[in-house]
Amino acid sequence: MKNAKFAGVRRLLSAVFAATVALTSVQIPVYAAPQTQAAEQTSQLVNIAGNCEITVPSSQSGRDAAYLTDGDNSTLWIQNGGTWPSTVSLKLPADNTKRIKKVVLKFESGHSAWGVDVKLSHALNNVTSDLVLDDTSTVTSFDDGYEFTYDTALSFTHTFIELSNPTNNGAAGGFWPALAEVEIWAENESGEESLTNVAPAATITSVGGDYGTKSNLTDEDYSSLYVFNGGGMSTLPDGAWIEMELDREYPVKSMEAAFEHLSSDENNFQFTFDIYGKSSTDTEWQTLFTGVNATRLDDGYLQTLTLDSIKNLKSVRIVITSITNTAGDPWPALAEFKIFADTSGSGSEDTESIAYKKPVHTNAGGVVSRINDGSTINTWTGERYPAYVDIDLEANYKLDEIQVYTPSAGYSQYSVYTSITVIN
C-alpha cells in the first residue's frame, strides 16, 4: 500500500471526512504464469462467467451469447456476419468480491487449421472507456484454445475479448467470429472468504542480514527464491531463521511455506523447519509448528499449516533447522511464505485512528467496510466512476493528520474534503 499523509489540518472538523476518487486505482497486469503452475491452482478457483452480463456485436439465429457460458463446448455463439475485429465483453456481477486469476477461451472443435488473434483487456470500476491491456496472443489452432493466467489475481468489473485476423492454414480465413466457451476463473473464497494473505505487509529480517532479495518471499511467484544467507547451513548451528514483523497484529488462522519446486531431485533435498509467533504483547516466541518436513518435489515443496485455533500475531519467525541432501552444504532459501488472517478488523482494534469502523457511505458500492477496518491489506473497489466515500466521524475533532492508503501498484488520484456541517 502507498500511504499519503495530509498534515497540519488543525481546524475544527465535524462529523464527515470525504474522499472523492477522481481516478481509480489502475492495477498493472503481469505476464501469464507457466501452465504447470496454473494447473496446480485450478482446484482453488471457481468459474464465475455464467453469472456475467454478456455483450456481443450480434448473433446468428439460434447461436446467441448465452452459449458462451453454458458449460457445453459443443454449442457456439456465432456473430451474424464476417466483420473483424469482433469484441465480446463480460460484465462481472455487481456483488462479486472474488479476484480474477484466469481467463479461458474455447473455440469450435474440428478446425485445427483455423487460427485467430486474441487481445484480452479489463475495465476497473465500470470505466470501459479506459481499458487495461492484459495480453495479446495468436491462437494458431482452434484445438489449442486460449488461456491467460494473472500472476497476481486482480479485481475488476469487465473482461473484454477482441478477436481479429482469422486464418486457415496460415492464409486468410473466411469464417465468422465465434466462440464455444468463455471461462473467468476467480479465487475460490469458499470456506476461507474472510482470510487474506497479510505477509506482503511484513518487514523481513533474517540470519543473513541484507543478503538475498527479501521481496521474493512474498511476491506470489513460486519460481523466485529468497536465498537468505551467504553461506551453507554448516555455518548456522542454531538454524537459518527469517522474521516477519507485520504492520499490525492480526488474528492468524493458517500459513503456507513453499520451497524450491522441481520435477525431479537427484540430490534428494529434505527440509525440516519450525514456526514461531508473537503477539504485540508477547516477550517470548510461541511455538506454532515444529518439525515440519518438506522436499523440492510435487508432493512436498508446498506446506499448508493450519493452527488449532486463531492466534493474534504481530510477528512470525521461521527457522529451518536442517537441510539434508547429497550435494554438499546448501544455502538456506524459501520460495514463498504466506500468512492468512482475518483482515476485517474484528481481531485487532486500530486505536490510533478516529475513523476506525465509523459509518461509511459511498455511491460506488463494493465492500465499503474495508475502507476503515484497520487493515492496509484488503482493498475497497468501487463499482462505478467517479466515486466518493464519506466517513462519519460522529463527533467534531481538531485533526492533526489524515492518512490515505492506496494500492502500491498503479496510480490513484483523489481529493480530500472535510466538513463541519455535513452539508458543506
XYZ file of C-alpha atoms in Angstrom:
424
model
C 0.000 0.000 0.000
C 1.059 3.569 -0.668
C 0.451 5.953 2.227
C -0.352 9.639 1.657
C -0.343 11.914 4.693
C -2.063 15.291 4.991
C -0.614 17.112 7.992
C -1.438 20.376 9.713
C -5.208 20.047 9.415
C -5.836 21.840 12.684
C -9.320 23.159 12.033
C -12.338 22.067 13.996
C -13.882 19.426 11.774
C -17.238 17.829 12.021
C -18.702 14.515 11.504
C -17.751 13.947 7.898
C -14.453 13.312 6.187
C -14.890 12.689 2.458
C -12.518 11.359 -0.148
C -13.685 11.868 -3.728
C -11.912 9.463 -6.033
C -11.287 11.256 -9.306
C -9.311 8.494 -10.943
C -9.491 4.899 -9.828
C -6.509 2.780 -8.966
C -5.071 1.018 -12.010
C -3.782 -2.496 -11.469
C -0.932 -3.311 -13.813
C -1.207 -6.842 -15.204
C 1.892 -9.024 -15.266
C 2.930 -11.830 -17.575
C 0.985 -15.050 -17.504
C 2.138 -17.775 -15.149
C 3.502 -21.055 -16.514
C 0.818 -23.554 -17.363
C 2.090 -26.058 -14.779
C 1.594 -23.527 -12.005
C -1.846 -22.628 -13.324
C -2.853 -26.292 -13.288
C -1.857 -26.607 -9.632
C -4.102 -23.644 -8.747
C -7.206 -24.671 -10.721
C -8.703 -26.608 -7.823
C -8.682 -23.398 -5.791
C -10.573 -21.407 -8.456
C -14.235 -21.049 -9.422
C -15.618 -20.167 -12.862
C -17.899 -17.115 -12.495
C -18.507 -16.463 -16.211
C -22.020 -17.905 -16.005
C -23.029 -15.063 -13.685
C -21.759 -12.322 -16.010
C -23.699 -9.975 -18.266
C -22.530 -10.642 -21.845
C -22.395 -8.159 -24.706
C -21.657 -9.283 -28.277
C -21.732 -7.385 -31.605
C -24.517 -9.592 -32.997
C -25.655 -13.209 -33.072
C -26.856 -15.685 -35.653
C -30.310 -17.074 -35.058
C -30.007 -19.941 -32.588
C -26.363 -19.077 -31.852
C -26.768 -16.381 -29.233
C -24.470 -15.159 -26.460
C -25.944 -17.479 -23.823
C -23.978 -20.336 -25.370
C -20.713 -18.646 -24.348
C -21.167 -19.655 -20.706
C -23.444 -22.704 -20.825
C -20.641 -25.137 -19.961
C -21.115 -27.049 -23.221
C -18.142 -26.985 -25.598
C -20.308 -28.266 -28.461
C -22.579 -25.184 -28.537
C -21.464 -21.929 -30.131
C -22.012 -18.211 -30.172
C -21.566 -17.094 -33.774
C -21.551 -13.484 -34.896
C -24.083 -12.627 -37.583
C -21.561 -11.585 -40.228
C -17.868 -11.730 -41.017
C -16.856 -8.319 -39.650
C -13.482 -8.319 -37.895
C -12.267 -7.391 -35.283
C -15.070 -8.674 -33.078
C -15.297 -7.742 -29.390
C -17.085 -9.695 -26.683
C -17.396 -8.242 -23.181
C -18.471 -9.793 -19.904
C -19.577 -7.600 -17.005
C -18.925 -9.284 -13.690
C -21.719 -9.396 -11.081
C -22.029 -6.161 -9.094
C -21.700 -8.074 -5.817
C -18.605 -10.005 -6.877
C -15.731 -9.752 -4.376
C -13.598 -12.526 -5.845
C -10.342 -11.638 -7.597
C -9.825 -12.904 -11.135
C -6.950 -15.298 -11.727
C -7.512 -16.757 -15.208
C -9.466 -16.300 -18.455
C -10.034 -19.250 -20.809
C -11.456 -19.268 -24.352
C -12.619 -22.404 -26.180
C -13.254 -22.472 -29.918
C -15.252 -24.609 -32.315
C -13.885 -28.163 -32.431
C -12.806 -29.876 -35.616
C -10.915 -26.899 -37.016
C -7.294 -27.457 -36.071
C -6.133 -25.367 -39.049
C -8.108 -22.297 -38.047
C -6.499 -19.537 -36.001
C -7.217 -16.070 -34.664
C -5.540 -13.236 -32.773
C -6.801 -12.543 -29.253
C -6.498 -9.288 -27.293
C -7.566 -9.507 -23.653
C -8.303 -6.387 -21.576
C -10.189 -5.464 -18.424
C -12.010 -2.447 -17.014
C -11.862 -1.093 -13.478
C -14.894 0.330 -11.689
C -17.017 0.161 -14.863
C -14.759 2.616 -16.711
C -14.996 0.890 -20.085
C -13.530 3.844 -21.981
C -10.062 3.321 -20.474
C -9.236 -0.376 -20.654
C -6.180 -2.029 -19.143
C -4.457 -4.361 -21.619
C -3.698 -7.815 -20.235
C -2.427 -9.837 -23.188
C -2.182 -10.144 -26.964
C -1.670 -13.617 -28.424
C -2.083 -15.588 -31.629
C -4.055 -18.813 -31.451
C -2.634 -20.904 -34.305
C -5.088 -23.790 -33.862
C -8.628 -23.744 -32.505
C -7.873 -27.095 -30.884
C -5.378 -25.381 -28.565
C -7.836 -22.802 -27.240
C -6.609 -19.770 -25.315
C -5.689 -19.323 -21.664
C -4.247 -16.353 -19.772
C -3.311 -16.561 -16.092
C -2.551 -13.496 -13.983
C 0.451 -13.910 -11.706
C -1.412 -11.794 -9.183
C -5.196 -12.099 -9.107
C -6.955 -8.832 -9.909
C -10.244 -7.187 -9.006
C -12.074 -5.629 -11.951
C -15.577 -5.179 -13.326
C -15.356 -6.192 -17.017
C -13.429 -8.542 -19.269
C -13.023 -7.596 -22.937
C -12.076 -10.143 -25.600
C -11.187 -8.897 -29.080
C -10.871 -11.453 -31.889
C -9.125 -10.485 -35.131
C -7.056 -11.732 -38.074
C -8.777 -15.061 -38.849
C -6.507 -17.610 -40.542
C -6.874 -21.009 -42.186
C -3.597 -22.909 -42.568
C -1.809 -19.591 -42.232
C -3.793 -17.908 -45.019
C -6.719 -15.522 -44.572
C -9.723 -17.327 -43.122
C -13.262 -16.896 -44.401
C -15.135 -17.923 -41.244
C -17.151 -15.627 -38.972
C -16.272 -14.752 -35.353
C -17.393 -17.480 -32.965
C -16.632 -18.941 -29.545
C -17.696 -22.116 -27.798
C -16.983 -21.076 -24.203
C -15.639 -18.199 -22.130
C -14.464 -19.052 -18.623
C -13.476 -16.495 -15.991
C -11.754 -18.218 -13.118
C -11.705 -16.418 -9.762
C -10.124 -17.222 -6.448
C -12.490 -19.501 -4.601
C -13.454 -17.836 -1.340
C -15.381 -20.860 -0.131
C -14.530 -21.726 3.471
C -11.878 -19.013 3.916
C -13.516 -15.989 2.338
C -12.560 -13.794 5.285
C -8.861 -14.717 5.181
C -6.239 -12.613 3.453
C -2.523 -13.155 2.964
C -1.008 -10.398 5.134
C 2.627 -11.396 4.604
C 3.288 -8.765 1.879
C 2.927 -6.048 4.543
C 5.642 -7.569 6.714
C 9.100 -6.166 7.415
C 11.548 -9.004 6.798
C 14.789 -9.678 8.651
C 16.926 -12.806 8.584
C 20.034 -14.528 9.861
C 21.798 -13.364 6.702
C 21.144 -9.670 7.264
C 20.685 -7.906 3.931
C 21.738 -10.931 1.886
C 19.251 -12.012 -0.783
C 16.142 -10.449 -2.316
C 13.633 -10.190 0.505
C 10.713 -9.310 -1.771
C 10.956 -12.790 -3.348
C 9.491 -14.215 -0.146
C 6.104 -12.505 -0.631
C 5.884 -11.785 -4.379
C 3.335 -14.556 -5.190
C 5.954 -16.022 -7.566
C 6.817 -19.589 -6.609
C 9.686 -19.671 -9.103
C 11.670 -16.898 -7.362
C 13.765 -17.745 -4.299
C 14.738 -15.767 -1.237
C 18.223 -17.134 -0.537
C 18.699 -15.531 2.851
C 22.244 -16.434 3.885
C 25.518 -16.097 2.007
C 26.793 -19.463 3.172
C 25.801 -23.019 3.909
C 23.831 -24.474 6.799
C 27.082 -25.642 8.414
C 27.764 -22.005 9.343
C 24.444 -21.743 11.211
C 24.488 -24.068 14.226
C 21.260 -22.539 15.579
C 19.415 -22.874 12.273
C 18.534 -20.458 9.493
C 15.863 -18.001 10.594
C 13.594 -15.423 8.988
C 11.458 -12.996 10.987
C 8.412 -11.249 9.553
C 7.015 -8.304 11.502
C 3.507 -7.432 10.332
C 2.152 -3.888 10.034
C -0.170 -4.624 12.945
C -1.445 -7.542 14.989
C -3.730 -9.931 13.057
C -5.880 -12.920 14.027
C -3.975 -15.596 12.087
C -5.571 -18.891 11.063
C -3.067 -20.559 8.743
C 0.239 -20.246 6.909
C 1.882 -21.541 3.768
C 5.585 -22.279 3.236
C 6.900 -23.014 -0.257
C 10.377 -24.281 -1.065
C 12.061 -24.572 -4.456
C 9.921 -26.734 -6.755
C 11.496 -29.284 -9.112
C 10.001 -32.087 -11.212
C 12.814 -34.390 -10.041
C 15.526 -34.057 -7.410
C 18.609 -36.193 -7.872
C 20.161 -34.623 -4.750
C 17.207 -35.619 -2.558
C 16.799 -32.390 -0.593
C 14.924 -32.792 2.711
C 13.996 -29.742 4.812
C 12.925 -29.566 8.451
C 11.601 -26.315 9.899
C 9.780 -24.775 12.861
C 7.489 -21.737 13.034
C 7.052 -19.402 15.987
C 4.827 -16.392 16.621
C 4.447 -13.366 18.884
C 1.520 -11.127 19.677
C 2.101 -7.422 20.199
C 2.403 -8.028 23.949
C 4.430 -11.244 23.976
C 8.024 -11.110 25.160
C 8.813 -14.709 24.191
C 8.174 -16.635 20.980
C 5.242 -19.055 20.994
C 5.813 -22.376 19.224
C 3.235 -22.726 16.452
C 4.590 -25.647 14.398
C 7.618 -27.822 14.987
C 9.450 -30.489 12.995
C 7.638 -29.790 9.720
C 9.170 -31.676 6.779
C 9.357 -30.565 3.153
C 11.068 -31.506 -0.111
C 11.528 -29.936 -3.544
C 9.079 -32.318 -5.271
C 5.397 -32.032 -6.174
C 4.172 -33.744 -3.031
C 6.412 -31.909 -0.575
C 7.567 -28.465 -1.686
C 4.366 -26.699 -0.542
C 3.341 -26.983 3.104
C -0.011 -25.573 4.268
C -0.163 -25.246 8.030
C -3.413 -24.618 9.925
C -3.463 -23.529 13.555
C -5.686 -25.376 16.010
C -7.247 -22.037 16.902
C -6.894 -18.464 15.689
C -3.927 -16.662 17.246
C -3.336 -12.918 17.338
C 0.136 -12.410 15.875
C 2.316 -9.378 15.211
C 5.492 -11.308 14.301
C 6.302 -14.697 12.779
C 9.644 -16.495 12.882
C 10.560 -19.350 10.515
C 13.567 -21.485 11.447
C 14.989 -24.063 9.052
C 16.678 -26.457 11.470
C 18.179 -28.853 8.924
C 18.630 -29.460 5.206
C 19.854 -32.911 4.182
C 20.969 -33.714 0.636
C 23.666 -35.481 -1.366
C 25.117 -32.349 -2.989
C 27.071 -30.589 -0.225
C 26.462 -27.684 2.144
C 23.214 -25.997 1.000
C 22.429 -22.304 1.427
C 19.005 -21.779 3.066
C 16.192 -20.490 0.815
C 12.408 -20.185 0.625
C 10.277 -19.505 -2.446
C 7.224 -18.077 -0.695
C 5.707 -17.628 2.733
C 2.091 -16.632 3.324
C 0.246 -15.711 6.498
C -3.541 -15.975 6.301
C -5.545 -13.812 8.666
C -8.927 -12.216 9.164
C -8.391 -8.677 7.893
C -11.896 -7.487 8.662
C -10.564 -5.718 11.722
C -12.536 -7.891 14.136
C -9.429 -9.341 15.719
C -7.449 -6.164 16.325
C -8.532 -2.633 17.053
C -6.942 0.344 15.327
C -6.878 2.586 18.380
C -4.891 5.356 16.656
C -7.489 6.227 14.014
C -10.701 8.025 14.908
C -12.170 6.787 11.623
C -11.826 3.119 12.616
C -15.114 1.310 11.939
C -17.098 4.542 11.852
C -20.116 4.693 9.458
C -19.075 4.818 5.799
C -21.143 5.724 2.740
C -20.239 5.577 -0.939
C -22.018 5.982 -4.241
C -19.927 3.246 -5.833
C -20.831 0.062 -3.989
C -18.274 -2.607 -3.148
C -17.346 -3.908 0.301
C -17.231 -0.448 1.853
C -16.359 -1.717 5.339
C -12.840 -2.385 4.083
C -12.157 1.357 3.910
C -11.742 1.801 7.665
C -11.466 -1.730 9.065
C -7.907 -1.145 10.299
C -6.286 -3.292 7.602
C -3.927 -1.967 4.937
C -4.005 -5.329 3.156
C -7.522 -5.706 1.782
C -8.859 -3.152 -0.688
C -12.163 -1.467 -1.365
C -13.004 -1.435 -5.087
C -15.896 0.704 -6.260
C -18.296 -0.319 -8.985
C -18.547 2.984 -10.857
C -16.683 6.157 -11.625
C -16.400 8.874 -10.409
C -16.829 7.789 -6.825
C -16.936 9.351 -3.390
C -16.538 7.989 0.118
C -17.950 9.686 3.246
C -16.749 8.701 6.711
C -18.925 9.917 9.582
C -16.569 10.646 12.489
C -19.622 11.030 14.757
C -18.064 13.978 16.617
C -16.068 17.179 15.999
C -12.285 16.903 16.093
C -9.206 19.052 15.577
C -7.353 16.907 13.075
C -3.562 16.780 13.020
C -3.151 14.305 10.155
C -5.126 12.354 7.569
C -3.660 9.169 6.102
C -4.944 7.629 2.867
C -3.652 4.215 1.796
C -3.879 3.252 -1.894
C -2.711 0.082 -3.711
C 1.040 0.043 -4.297
C 0.565 -0.932 -7.954
C -0.801 1.596 -10.445
C -1.933 5.122 -9.613
C -4.721 6.883 -7.763
C -5.975 10.453 -7.938
C -8.382 11.890 -5.408
C -9.379 14.965 -3.434
C -9.883 15.185 0.325
C -12.653 17.318 1.822
C -13.760 17.980 5.384
C -16.971 19.432 6.774
C -18.350 20.793 9.996
C -21.982 20.920 8.901
C -22.074 17.641 6.951
C -23.702 19.704 4.199
C -20.826 21.993 3.226
